[in-house]
C-alpha positions as a Markdown table, in Angstrom:
| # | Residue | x | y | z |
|---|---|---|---|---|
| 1 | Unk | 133.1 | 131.3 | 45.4 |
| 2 | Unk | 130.8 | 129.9 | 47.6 |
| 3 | Unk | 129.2 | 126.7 | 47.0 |
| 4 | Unk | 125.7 | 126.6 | 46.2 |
| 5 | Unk | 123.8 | 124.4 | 49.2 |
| 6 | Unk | 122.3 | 121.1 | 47.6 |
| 7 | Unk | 118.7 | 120.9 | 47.3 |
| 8 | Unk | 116.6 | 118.2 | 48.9 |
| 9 | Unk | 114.4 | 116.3 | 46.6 |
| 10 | Unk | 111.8 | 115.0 | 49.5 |
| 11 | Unk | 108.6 | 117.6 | 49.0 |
| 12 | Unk | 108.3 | 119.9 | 52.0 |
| 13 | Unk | 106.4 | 118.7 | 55.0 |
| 14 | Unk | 102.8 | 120.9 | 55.6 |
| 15 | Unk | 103.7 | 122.5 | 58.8 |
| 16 | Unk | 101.4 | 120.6 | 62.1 |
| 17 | Unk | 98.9 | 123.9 | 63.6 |
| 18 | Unk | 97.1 | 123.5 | 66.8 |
| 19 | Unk | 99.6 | 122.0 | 68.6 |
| 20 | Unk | 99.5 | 124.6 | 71.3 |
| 21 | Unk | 96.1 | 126.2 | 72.8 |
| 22 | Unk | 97.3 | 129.3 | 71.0 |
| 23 | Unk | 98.0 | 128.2 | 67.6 |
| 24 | Unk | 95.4 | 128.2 | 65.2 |
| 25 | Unk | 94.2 | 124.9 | 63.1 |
| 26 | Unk | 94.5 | 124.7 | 59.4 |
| 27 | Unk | 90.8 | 124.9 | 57.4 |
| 28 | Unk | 91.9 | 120.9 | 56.5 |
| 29 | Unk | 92.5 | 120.2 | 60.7 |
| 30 | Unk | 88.9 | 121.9 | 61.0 |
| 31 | Unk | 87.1 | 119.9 | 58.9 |
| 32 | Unk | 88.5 | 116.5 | 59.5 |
| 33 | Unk | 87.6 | 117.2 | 63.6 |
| 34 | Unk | 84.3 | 118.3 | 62.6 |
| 35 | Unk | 83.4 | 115.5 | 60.3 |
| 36 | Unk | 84.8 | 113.1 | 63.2 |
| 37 | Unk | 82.9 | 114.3 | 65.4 |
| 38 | Unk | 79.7 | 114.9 | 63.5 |
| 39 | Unk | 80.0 | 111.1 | 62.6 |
| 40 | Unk | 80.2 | 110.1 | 66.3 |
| 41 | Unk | 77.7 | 112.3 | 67.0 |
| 42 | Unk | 75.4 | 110.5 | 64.6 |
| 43 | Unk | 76.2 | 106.8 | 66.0 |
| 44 | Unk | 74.7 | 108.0 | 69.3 |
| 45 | Unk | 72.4 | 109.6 | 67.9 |
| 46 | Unk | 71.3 | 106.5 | 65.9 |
| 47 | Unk | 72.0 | 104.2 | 68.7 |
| 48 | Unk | 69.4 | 106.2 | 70.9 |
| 49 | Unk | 66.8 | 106.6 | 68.0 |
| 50 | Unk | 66.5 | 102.6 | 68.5 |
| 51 | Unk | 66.4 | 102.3 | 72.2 |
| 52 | Unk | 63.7 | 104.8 | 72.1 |
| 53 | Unk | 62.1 | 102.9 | 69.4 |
| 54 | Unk | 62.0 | 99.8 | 71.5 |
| 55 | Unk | 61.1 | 101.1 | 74.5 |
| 56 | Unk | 57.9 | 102.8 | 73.2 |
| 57 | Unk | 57.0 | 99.5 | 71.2 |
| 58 | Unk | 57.7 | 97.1 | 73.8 |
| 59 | Unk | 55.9 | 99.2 | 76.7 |
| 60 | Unk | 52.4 | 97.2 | 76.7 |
| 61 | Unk | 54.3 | 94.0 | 76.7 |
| 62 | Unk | 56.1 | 95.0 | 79.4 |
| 63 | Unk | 53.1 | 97.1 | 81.1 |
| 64 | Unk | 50.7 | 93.4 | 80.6 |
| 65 | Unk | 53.7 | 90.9 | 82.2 |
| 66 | Unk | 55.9 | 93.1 | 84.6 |
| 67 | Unk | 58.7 | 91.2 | 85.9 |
| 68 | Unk | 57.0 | 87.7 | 84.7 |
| 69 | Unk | 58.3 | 88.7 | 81.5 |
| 70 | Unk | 62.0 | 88.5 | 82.8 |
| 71 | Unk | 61.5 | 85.2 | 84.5 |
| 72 | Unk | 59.4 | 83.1 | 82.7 |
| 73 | Unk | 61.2 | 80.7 | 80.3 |
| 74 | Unk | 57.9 | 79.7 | 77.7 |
| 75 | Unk | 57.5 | 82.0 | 75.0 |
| 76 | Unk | 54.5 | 81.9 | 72.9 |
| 77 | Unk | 52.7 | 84.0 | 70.3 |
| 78 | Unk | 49.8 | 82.0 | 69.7 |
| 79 | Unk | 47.5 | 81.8 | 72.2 |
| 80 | Unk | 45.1 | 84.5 | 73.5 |
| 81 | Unk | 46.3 | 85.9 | 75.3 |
| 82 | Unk | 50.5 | 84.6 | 74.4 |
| 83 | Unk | 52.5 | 84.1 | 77.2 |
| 84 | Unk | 55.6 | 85.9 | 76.9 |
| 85 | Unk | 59.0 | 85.1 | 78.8 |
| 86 | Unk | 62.4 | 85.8 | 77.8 |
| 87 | Unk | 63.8 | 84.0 | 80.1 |
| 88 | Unk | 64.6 | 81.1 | 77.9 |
| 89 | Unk | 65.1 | 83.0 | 74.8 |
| 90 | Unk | 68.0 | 84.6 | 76.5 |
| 91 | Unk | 69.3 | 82.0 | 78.4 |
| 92 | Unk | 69.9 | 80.3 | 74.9 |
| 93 | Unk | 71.8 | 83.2 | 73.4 |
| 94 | Unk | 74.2 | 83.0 | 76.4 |
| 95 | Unk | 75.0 | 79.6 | 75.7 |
| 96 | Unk | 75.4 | 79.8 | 72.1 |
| 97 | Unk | 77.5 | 82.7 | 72.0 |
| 98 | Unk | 79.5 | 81.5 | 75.3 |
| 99 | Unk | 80.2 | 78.2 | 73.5 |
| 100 | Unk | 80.9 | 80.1 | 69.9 |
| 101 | Unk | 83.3 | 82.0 | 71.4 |
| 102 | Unk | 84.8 | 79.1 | 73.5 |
| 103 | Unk | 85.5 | 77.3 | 70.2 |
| 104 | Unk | 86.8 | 80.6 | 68.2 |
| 105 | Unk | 89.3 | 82.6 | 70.7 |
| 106 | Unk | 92.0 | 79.6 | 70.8 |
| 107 | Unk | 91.9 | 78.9 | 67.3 |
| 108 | Unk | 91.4 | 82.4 | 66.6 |
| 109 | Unk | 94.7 | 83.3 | 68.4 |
| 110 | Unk | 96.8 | 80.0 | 67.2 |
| 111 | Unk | 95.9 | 81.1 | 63.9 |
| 112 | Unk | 96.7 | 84.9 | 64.2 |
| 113 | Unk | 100.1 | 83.8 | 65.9 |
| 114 | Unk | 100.7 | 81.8 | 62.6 |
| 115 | Unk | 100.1 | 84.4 | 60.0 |
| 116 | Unk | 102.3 | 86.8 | 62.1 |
| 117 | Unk | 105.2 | 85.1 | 63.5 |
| 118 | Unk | 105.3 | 82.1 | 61.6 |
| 119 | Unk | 104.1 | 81.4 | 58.1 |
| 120 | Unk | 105.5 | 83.7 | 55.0 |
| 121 | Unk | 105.4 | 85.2 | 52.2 |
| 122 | Unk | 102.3 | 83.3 | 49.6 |
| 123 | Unk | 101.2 | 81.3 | 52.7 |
| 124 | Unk | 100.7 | 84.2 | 54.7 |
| 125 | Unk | 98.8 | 85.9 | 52.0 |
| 126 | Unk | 96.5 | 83.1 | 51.3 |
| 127 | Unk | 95.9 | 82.2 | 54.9 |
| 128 | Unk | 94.9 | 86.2 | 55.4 |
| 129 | Unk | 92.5 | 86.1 | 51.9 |
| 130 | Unk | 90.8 | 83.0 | 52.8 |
| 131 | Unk | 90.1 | 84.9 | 56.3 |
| 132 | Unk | 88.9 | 88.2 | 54.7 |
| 133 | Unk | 86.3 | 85.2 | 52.6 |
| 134 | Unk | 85.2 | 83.5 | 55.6 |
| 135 | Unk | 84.4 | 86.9 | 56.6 |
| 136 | Unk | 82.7 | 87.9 | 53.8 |
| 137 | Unk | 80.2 | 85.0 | 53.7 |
| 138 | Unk | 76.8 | 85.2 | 54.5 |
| 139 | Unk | 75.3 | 83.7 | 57.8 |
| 140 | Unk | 72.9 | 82.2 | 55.4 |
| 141 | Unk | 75.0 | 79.9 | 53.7 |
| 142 | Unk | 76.9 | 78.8 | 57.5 |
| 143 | Unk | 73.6 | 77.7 | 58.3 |
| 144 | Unk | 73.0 | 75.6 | 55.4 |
| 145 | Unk | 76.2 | 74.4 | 55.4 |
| 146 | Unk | 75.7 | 73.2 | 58.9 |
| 147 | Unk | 72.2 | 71.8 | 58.6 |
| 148 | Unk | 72.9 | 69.9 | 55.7 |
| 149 | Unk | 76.7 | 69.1 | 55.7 |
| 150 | Unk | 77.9 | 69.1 | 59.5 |
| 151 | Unk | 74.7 | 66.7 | 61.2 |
| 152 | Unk | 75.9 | 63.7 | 59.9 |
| 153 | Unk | 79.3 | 64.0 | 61.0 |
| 154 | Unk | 79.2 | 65.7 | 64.5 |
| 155 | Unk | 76.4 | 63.7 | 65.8 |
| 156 | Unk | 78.3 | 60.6 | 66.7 |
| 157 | Unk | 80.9 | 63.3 | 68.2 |
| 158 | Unk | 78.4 | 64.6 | 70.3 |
| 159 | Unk | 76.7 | 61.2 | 71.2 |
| 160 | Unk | 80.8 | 60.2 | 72.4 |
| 161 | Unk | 80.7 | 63.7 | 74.5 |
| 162 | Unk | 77.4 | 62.9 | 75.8 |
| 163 | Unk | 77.8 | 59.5 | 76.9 |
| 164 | Unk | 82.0 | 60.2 | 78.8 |
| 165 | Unk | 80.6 | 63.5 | 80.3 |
| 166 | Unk | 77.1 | 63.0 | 81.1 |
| 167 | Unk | 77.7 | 62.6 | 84.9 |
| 168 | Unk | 78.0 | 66.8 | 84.0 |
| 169 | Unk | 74.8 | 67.8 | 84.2 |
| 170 | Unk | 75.0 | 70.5 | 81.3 |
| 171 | Unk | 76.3 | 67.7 | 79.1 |
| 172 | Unk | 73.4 | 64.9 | 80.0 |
| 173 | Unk | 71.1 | 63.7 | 77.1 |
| 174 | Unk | 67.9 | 62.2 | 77.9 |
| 175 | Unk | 67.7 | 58.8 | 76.3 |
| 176 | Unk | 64.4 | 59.4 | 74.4 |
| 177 | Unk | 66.4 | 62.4 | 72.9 |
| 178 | Unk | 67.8 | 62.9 | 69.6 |
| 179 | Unk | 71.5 | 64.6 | 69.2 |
| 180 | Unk | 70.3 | 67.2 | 66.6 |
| 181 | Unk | 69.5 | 71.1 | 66.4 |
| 182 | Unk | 71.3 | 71.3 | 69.8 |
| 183 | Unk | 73.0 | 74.4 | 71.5 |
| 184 | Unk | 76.2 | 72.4 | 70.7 |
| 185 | Unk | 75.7 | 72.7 | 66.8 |
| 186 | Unk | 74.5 | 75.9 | 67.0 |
| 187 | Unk | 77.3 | 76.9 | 68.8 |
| 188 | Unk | 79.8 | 75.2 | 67.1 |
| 189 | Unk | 78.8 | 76.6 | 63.3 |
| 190 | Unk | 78.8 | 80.2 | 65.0 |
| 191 | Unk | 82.0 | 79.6 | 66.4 |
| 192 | Unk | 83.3 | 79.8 | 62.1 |
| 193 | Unk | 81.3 | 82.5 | 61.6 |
| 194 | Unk | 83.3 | 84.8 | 64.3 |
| 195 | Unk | 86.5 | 83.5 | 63.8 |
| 196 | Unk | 87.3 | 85.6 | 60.8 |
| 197 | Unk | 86.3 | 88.5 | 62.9 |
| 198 | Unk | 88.3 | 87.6 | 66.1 |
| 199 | Unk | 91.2 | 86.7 | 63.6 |
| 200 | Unk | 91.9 | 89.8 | 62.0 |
| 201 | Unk | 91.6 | 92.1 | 64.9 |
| 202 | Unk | 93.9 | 90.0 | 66.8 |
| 203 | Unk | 96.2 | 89.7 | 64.3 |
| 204 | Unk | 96.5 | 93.1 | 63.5 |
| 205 | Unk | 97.5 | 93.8 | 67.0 |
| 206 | Unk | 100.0 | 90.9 | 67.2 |
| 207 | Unk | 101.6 | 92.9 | 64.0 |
| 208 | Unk | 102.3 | 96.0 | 66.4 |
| 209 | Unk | 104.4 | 94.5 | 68.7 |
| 210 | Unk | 107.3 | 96.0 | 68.6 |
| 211 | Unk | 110.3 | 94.0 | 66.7 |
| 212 | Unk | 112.9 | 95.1 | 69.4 |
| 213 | Unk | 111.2 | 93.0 | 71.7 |
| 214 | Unk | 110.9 | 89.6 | 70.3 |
| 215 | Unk | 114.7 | 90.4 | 68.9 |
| 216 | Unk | 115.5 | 90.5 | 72.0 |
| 217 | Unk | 113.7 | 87.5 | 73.4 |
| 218 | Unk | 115.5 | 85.7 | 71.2 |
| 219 | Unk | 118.9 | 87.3 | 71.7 |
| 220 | Unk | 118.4 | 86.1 | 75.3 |
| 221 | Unk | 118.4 | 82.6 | 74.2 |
| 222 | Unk | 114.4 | 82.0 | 74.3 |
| 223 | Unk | 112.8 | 80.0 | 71.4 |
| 224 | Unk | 110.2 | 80.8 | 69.3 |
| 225 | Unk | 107.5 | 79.7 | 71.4 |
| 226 | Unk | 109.1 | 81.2 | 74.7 |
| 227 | Unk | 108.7 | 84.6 | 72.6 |
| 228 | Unk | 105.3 | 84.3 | 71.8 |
| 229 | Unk | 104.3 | 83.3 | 75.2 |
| 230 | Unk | 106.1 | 86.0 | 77.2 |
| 231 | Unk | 106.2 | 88.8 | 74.5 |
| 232 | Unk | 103.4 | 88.8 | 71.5 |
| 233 | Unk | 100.8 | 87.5 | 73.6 |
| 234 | Unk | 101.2 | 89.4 | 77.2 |
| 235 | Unk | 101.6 | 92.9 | 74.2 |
| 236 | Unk | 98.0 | 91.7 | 72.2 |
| 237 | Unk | 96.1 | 91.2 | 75.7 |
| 238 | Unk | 94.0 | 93.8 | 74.8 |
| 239 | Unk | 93.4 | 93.1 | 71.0 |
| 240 | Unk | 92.1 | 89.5 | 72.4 |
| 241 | Unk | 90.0 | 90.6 | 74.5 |
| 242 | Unk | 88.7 | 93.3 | 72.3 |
| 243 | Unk | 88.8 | 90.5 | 69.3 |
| 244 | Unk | 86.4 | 87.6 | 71.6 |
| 245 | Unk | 84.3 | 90.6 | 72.5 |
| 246 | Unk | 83.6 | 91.8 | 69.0 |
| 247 | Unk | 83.1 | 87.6 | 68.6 |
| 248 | Unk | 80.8 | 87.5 | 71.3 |
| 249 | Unk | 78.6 | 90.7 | 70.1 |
| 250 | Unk | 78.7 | 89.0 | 66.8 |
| 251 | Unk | 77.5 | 85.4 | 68.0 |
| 252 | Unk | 74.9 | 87.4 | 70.4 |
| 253 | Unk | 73.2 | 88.6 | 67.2 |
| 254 | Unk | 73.4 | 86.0 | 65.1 |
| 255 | Unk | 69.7 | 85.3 | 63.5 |
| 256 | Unk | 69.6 | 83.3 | 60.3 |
| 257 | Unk | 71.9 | 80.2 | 60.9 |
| 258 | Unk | 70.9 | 79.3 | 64.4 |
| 259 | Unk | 66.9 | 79.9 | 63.0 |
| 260 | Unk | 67.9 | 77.2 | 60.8 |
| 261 | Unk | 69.8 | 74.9 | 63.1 |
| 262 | Unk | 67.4 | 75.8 | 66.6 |
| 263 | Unk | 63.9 | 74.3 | 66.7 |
| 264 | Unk | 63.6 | 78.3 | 68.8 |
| 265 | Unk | 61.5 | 76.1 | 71.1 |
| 266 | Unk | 62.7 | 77.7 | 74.8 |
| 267 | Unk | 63.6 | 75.3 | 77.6 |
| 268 | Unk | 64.4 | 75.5 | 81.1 |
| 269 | Unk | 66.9 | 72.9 | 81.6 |
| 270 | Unk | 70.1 | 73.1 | 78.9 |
| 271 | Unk | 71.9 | 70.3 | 77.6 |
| 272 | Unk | 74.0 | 71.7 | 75.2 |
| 273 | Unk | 73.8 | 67.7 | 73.2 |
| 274 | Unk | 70.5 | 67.8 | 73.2 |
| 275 | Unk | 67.7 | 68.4 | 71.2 |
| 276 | Unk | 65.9 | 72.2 | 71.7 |
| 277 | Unk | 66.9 | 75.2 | 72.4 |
| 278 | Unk | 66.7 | 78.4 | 71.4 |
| 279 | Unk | 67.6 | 82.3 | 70.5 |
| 280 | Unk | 66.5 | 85.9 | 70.8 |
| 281 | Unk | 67.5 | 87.1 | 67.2 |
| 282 | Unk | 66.1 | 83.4 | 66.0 |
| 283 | Unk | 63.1 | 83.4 | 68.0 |
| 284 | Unk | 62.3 | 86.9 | 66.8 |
| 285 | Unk | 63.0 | 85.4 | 62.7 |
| 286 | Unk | 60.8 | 83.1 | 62.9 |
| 287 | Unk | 57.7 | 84.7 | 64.4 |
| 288 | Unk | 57.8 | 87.6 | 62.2 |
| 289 | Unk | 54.0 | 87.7 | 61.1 |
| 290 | Unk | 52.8 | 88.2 | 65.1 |
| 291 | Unk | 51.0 | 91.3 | 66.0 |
| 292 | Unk | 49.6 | 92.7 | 68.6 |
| 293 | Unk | 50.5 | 92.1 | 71.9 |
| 294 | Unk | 53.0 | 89.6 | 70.9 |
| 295 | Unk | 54.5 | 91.6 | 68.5 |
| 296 | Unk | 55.1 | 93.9 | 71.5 |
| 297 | Unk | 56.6 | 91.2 | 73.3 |
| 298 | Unk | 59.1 | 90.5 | 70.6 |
| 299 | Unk | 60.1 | 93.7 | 70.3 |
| 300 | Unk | 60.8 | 93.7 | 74.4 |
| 301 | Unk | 62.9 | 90.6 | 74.0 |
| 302 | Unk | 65.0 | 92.7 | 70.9 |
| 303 | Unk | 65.2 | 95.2 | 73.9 |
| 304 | Unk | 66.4 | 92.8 | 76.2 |
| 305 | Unk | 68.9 | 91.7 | 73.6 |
| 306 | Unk | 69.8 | 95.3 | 72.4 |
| 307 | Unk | 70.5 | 96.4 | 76.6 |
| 308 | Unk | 72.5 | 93.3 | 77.2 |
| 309 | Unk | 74.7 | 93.2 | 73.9 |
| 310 | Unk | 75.4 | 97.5 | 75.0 |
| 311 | Unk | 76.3 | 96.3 | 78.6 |
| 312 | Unk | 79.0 | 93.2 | 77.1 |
| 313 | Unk | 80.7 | 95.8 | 75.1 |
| 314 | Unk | 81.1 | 98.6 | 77.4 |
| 315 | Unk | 82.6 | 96.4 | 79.9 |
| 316 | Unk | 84.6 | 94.9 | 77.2 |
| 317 | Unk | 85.8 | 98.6 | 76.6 |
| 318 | Unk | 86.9 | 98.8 | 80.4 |
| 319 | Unk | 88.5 | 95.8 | 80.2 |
| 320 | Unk | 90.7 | 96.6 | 77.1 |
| 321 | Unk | 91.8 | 100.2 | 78.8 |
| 322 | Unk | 93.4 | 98.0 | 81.7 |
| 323 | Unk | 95.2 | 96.1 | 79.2 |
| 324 | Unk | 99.0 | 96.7 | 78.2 |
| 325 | Unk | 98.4 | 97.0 | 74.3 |
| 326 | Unk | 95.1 | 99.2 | 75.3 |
| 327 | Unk | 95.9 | 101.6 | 78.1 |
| 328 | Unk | 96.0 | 104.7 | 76.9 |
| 329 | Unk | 94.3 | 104.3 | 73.5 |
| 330 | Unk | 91.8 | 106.8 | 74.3 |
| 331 | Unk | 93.7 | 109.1 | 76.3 |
């Protein structure tokens, strides 16, 4: 008698369609492609919706200053008629972002290093829920935090900075100055506001590397550190980069805390210690109630803002494709 064959209890996979041009997809393969694609369809369509929005509003400011507009550093909605520069406005978001991100990306990868490779089990999870709360805080409460809490106690660390480095002309202070609502606190209470951000997307690229490799890292006799320098990080390249980009679009946009911690007085001459400064997404905060032609011109600096934080990521894109744990992604 032949033996009856045993029966497996897994449930039965539901067989892959269009895996060849002549195979046809499943109903479920057909919608999921066309919601995909109808949802990246909208994104552009959204994200062209608000260029042409700007560009229409921001015409007669443009029309009324030509180029002036991109090289004058005064900004003022005021007078009659306002002078309108963004110049200044711009310059400023560089600098706060540049020095946000500055502070965030090391810490940001020491700490996704940590959660990954080092710490376990109830440390890991705390460290990766008190992330996810940084994350979810508002920007409003970061700049009350750093107006209220942080002056006392990083002014005398900036007046230190100031006075060692001020033969570095970015980091001079002029003695009739004070040290407050600088680029440098700005910056600096930014910087925690990204780092959640930069955190979790590098760390959840550090948790794809691939456990054969660091085993074998350390099978070769390399310590822990050795590993992480030759194997996690050279593999997470790409979720860096991607990470401090996604930082740096973040810190670009940042409105509330640095309209709280920024006079949003431009200047053509930074010091990053000293008092002034000032912000696009601030600027544009604070002088909500204009009309007219300087309305228009706030609207051209969002433009300006809008154009440059586009440009950052797409080259941010190219630069991830190059990378080892990017290339091929979107192949």
């Amino acid at each position: 008698m032949a033996a009856t064959p045993l029966r497996s209890s897994a449930p039965e996979r539901r067989p892959l369609r269009g895996r060849r041009p002549t195979d046809t997809p499943s109903a479920v393969d057909r919608a999921f492609t066309g919601a995909t694609t109808t949802s990246g369809l909208v994104v552009l369509l959204l994200l062209t919706l608000i260029a042409v929005f700007l560009v229409r509003e921001a015409w007669p400011a443009l029309e009324a200053r030509g180029w002036s507009f991109f090289t004058t550093v005064e900004f003022s909605v005021v007078g009659n008629p306002p002078v309108l520069g963004v110049l200044g406005l711009l310059v400023g978001t560089v600098v706060v972002a540049l020095i946000a991100v500055l502070i965030a990306v090391p810490v940001s990868v020491c700490t996704a290093l940590f959660i990954t490779d080092v710490a376990q089990g109830r440390v890991r999870s705390t460290m990766m829920g008190l992330l996810d709360l940084l994350a979810a805080l508002p920007s409003l409460l970061y700049g009350l935090w750093g107006f209220a809490f942080l002056t006392p106690y990083l002014e005398p660390v900036a007046r230190f900075l100031s006075t060692h480095l001020g033969f570095i002309p970015l980091f001079r202070v002029e003695a009739d100055k004070p040290l407050i609502s600088s680029y440098f606190f700005a910056g600096l209470v930014v910087s925690l506001m990204v780092l959640p951000i930069i955190t979790s997307v590098v760390r959840e690229v550090f948790m794809q590397v691939p456990p054969g490799e660091k085993e074998a890292a350390l099978a070769l006799g390399s310590t822990r550190w050795d590993m992480l320098r030759t194997v996690v990080v050279p593999f997470g390249r790409g979720g860096i980069i991607g990470g401090s980009m996604l930082g740096l679009g973040r810190a670009l946009g940042e409105t509330i805390a640095v309209s709280l911690l920024l006079p949003q007085s431009p200047i053509s001459v930074v010091h990053v210690f000293q008092y002034g400064g000032s912000t696009i997404a601030g600027f544009i905060a604070v002088n909500t109630g204009a009309s007219g032609l300087a309305l228009s011109g706030l609207l051209a600096a969002g433009l300006v803002l809008f154009a440059f934080t586009l440009t950052t990521n797409f080259v941010a894109s190219l630069i991830i494709s190059r990378s080892r744990s990017g290339a091929g992604v979107d192949a």
